[in-house]
mmCIF file of C-alpha atoms in Angstrom:
data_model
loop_
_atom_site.group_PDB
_atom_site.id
_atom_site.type_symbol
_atom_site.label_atom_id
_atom_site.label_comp_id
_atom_site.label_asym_id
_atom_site.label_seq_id
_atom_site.Cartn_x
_atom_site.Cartn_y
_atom_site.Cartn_z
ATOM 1 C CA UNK A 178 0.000 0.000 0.000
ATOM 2 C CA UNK A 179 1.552 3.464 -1.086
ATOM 3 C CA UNK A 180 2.135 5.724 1.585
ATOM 4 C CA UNK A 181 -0.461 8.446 0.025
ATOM 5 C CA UNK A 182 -3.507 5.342 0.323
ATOM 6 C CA UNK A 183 -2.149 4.639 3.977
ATOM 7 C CA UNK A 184 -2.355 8.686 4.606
ATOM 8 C CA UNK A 185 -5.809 8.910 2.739
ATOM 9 C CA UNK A 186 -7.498 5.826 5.221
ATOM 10 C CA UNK A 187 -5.702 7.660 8.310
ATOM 11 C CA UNK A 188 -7.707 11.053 7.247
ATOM 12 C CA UNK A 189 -10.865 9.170 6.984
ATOM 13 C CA UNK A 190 -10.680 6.975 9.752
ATOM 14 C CA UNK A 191 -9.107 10.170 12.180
ATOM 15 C CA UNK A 192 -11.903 12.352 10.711
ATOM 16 C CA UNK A 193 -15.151 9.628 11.645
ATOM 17 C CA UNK A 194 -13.414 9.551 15.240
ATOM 18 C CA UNK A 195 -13.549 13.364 15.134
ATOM 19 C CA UNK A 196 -17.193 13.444 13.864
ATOM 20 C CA UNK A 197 -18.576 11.128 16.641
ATOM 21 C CA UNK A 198 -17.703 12.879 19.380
ATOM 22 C CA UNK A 199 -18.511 16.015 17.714
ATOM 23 C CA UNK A 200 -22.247 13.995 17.470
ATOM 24 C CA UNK A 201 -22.389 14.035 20.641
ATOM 25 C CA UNK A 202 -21.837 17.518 21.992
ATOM 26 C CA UNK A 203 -25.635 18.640 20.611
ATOM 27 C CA UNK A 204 -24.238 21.676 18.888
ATOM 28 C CA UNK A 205 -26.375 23.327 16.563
ATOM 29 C CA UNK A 206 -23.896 25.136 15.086
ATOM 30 C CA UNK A 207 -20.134 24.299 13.943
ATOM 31 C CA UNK A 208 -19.092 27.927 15.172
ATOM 32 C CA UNK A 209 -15.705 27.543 16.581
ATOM 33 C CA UNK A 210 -15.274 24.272 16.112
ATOM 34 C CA UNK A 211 -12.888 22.417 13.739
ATOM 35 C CA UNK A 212 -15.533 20.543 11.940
ATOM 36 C CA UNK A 213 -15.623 21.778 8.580
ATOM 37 C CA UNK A 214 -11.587 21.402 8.158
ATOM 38 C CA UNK A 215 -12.034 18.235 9.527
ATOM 39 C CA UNK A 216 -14.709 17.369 6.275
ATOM 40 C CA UNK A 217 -13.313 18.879 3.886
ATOM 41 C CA UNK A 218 -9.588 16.623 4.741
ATOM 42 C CA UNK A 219 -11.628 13.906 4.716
ATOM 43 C CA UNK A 220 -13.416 14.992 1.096
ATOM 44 C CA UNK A 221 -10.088 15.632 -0.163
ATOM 45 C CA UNK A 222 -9.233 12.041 0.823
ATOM 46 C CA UNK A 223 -12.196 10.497 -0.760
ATOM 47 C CA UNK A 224 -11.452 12.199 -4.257
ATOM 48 C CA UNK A 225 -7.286 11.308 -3.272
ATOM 49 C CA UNK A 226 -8.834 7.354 -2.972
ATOM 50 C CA UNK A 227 -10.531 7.420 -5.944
ATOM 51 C CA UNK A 228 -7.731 8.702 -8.090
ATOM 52 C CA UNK A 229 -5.201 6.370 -6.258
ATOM 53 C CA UNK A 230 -6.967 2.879 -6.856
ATOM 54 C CA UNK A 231 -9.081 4.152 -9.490
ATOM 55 C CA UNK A 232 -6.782 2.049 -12.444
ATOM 56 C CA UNK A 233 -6.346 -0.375 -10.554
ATOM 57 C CA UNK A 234 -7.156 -4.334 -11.141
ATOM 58 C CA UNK A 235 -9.080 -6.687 -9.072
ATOM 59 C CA UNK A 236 -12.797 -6.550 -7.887
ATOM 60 C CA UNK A 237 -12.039 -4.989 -4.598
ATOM 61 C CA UNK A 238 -10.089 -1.486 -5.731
ATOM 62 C CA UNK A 239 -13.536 -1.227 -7.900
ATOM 63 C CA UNK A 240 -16.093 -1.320 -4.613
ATOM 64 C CA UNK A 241 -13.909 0.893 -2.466
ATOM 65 C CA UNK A 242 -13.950 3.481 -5.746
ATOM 66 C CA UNK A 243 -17.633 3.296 -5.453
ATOM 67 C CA UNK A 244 -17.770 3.548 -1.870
ATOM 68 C CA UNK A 245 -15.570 6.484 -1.438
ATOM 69 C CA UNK A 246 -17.571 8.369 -4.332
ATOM 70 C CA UNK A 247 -20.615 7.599 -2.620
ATOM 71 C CA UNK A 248 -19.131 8.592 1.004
ATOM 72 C CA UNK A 249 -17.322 11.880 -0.567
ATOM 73 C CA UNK A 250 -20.694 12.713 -2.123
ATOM 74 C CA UNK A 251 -22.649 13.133 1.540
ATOM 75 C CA UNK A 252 -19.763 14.364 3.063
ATOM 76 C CA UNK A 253 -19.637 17.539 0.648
ATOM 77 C CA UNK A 254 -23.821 17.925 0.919
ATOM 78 C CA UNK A 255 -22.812 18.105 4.988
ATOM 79 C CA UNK A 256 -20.287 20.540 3.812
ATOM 80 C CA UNK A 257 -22.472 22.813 1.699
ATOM 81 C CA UNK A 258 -24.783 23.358 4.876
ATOM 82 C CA UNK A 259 -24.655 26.920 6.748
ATOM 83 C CA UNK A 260 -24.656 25.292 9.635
ATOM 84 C CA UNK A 261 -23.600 21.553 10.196
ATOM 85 C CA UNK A 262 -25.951 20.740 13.419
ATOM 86 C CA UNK A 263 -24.023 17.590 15.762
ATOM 87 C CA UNK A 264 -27.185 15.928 14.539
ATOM 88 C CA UNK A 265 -26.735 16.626 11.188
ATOM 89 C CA UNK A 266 -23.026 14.723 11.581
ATOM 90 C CA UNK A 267 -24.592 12.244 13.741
ATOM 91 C CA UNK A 268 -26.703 11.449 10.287
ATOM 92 C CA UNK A 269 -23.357 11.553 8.229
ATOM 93 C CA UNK A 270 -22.055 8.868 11.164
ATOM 94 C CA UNK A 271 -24.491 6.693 10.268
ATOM 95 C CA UNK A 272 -24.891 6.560 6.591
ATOM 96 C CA UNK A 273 -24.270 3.599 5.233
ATOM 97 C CA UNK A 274 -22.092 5.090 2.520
ATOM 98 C CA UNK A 275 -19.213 6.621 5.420
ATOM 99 C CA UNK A 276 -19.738 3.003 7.146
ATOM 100 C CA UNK A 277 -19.310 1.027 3.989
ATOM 101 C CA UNK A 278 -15.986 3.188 3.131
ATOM 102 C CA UNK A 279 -14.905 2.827 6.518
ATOM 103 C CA UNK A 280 -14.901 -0.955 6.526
ATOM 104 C CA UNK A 281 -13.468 -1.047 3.465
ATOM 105 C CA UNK A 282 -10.623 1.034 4.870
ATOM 106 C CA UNK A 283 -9.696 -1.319 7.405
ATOM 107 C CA UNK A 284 -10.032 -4.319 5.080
ATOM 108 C CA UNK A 285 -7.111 -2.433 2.555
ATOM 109 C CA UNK A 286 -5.175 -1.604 6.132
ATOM 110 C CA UNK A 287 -5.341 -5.316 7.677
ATOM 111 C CA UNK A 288 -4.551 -6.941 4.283
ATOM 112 C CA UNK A 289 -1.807 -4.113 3.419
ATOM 113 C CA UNK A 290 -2.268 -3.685 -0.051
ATOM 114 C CA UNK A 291 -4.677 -2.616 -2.472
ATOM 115 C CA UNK A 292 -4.419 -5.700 -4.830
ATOM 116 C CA UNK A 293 -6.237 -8.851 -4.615
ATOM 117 C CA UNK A 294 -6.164 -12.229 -7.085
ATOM 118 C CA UNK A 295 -8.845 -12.739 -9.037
#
């Protein structure tokens, strides 16, 4: 796994630990908080994912493609908000789009690599 994927999966994964205790403070607001940097790194890393396994072979580089389009997609509608509520994030926390990339995540960091035989 390059060091840029590895980077890209810490982002993410860092950034859903940031957004689930930010879930649970019952702001309605994201006034002085670190929330919307902490988004758009992990957008940035979804469109980084795509690009890095996008030409790559095997079946699995294909689903987390999807999955990170998919999870980049609500995480830039959260993004475009005024105001991202902690219940709005707690909503992004449990899309099955973030969860699907997540788990997908740690699947390419247990197995270490990107590649799989077909």
């Amino acid at each position: 796994m390059s060091n840029s994927l590895h980077e890209n999966i810490e982002v993410i994964e860092s950034g859903y630990e940031f957004l689930l205790a930010y879930a649970a403070q019952g702001r309605e607001s994201d006034d002085g908080s670190d929330t919307r940097a902490t988004l758009s790194r992990m957008s940035d890393a979804t469109v980084a994912i795509v690009t890095s396994l996008g030409d790559e072979d095997g079946e699995f580089p294909a689903v987390v493609v999807d999955d990170s389009r998919k999870a980049g997609a609500a995480i830039r509608l959260v993004l475009g908000q005024d105001k991202i509520s902690s219940e709005l994030v707690d909503n992004l926390n449990a899309s099955i789009h973030l969860r699907a990339l997540l788990t997908d995540l740690f699947l390419l960091s247990e197995t270490g690599n990107s590649n799989q035989r077909d």
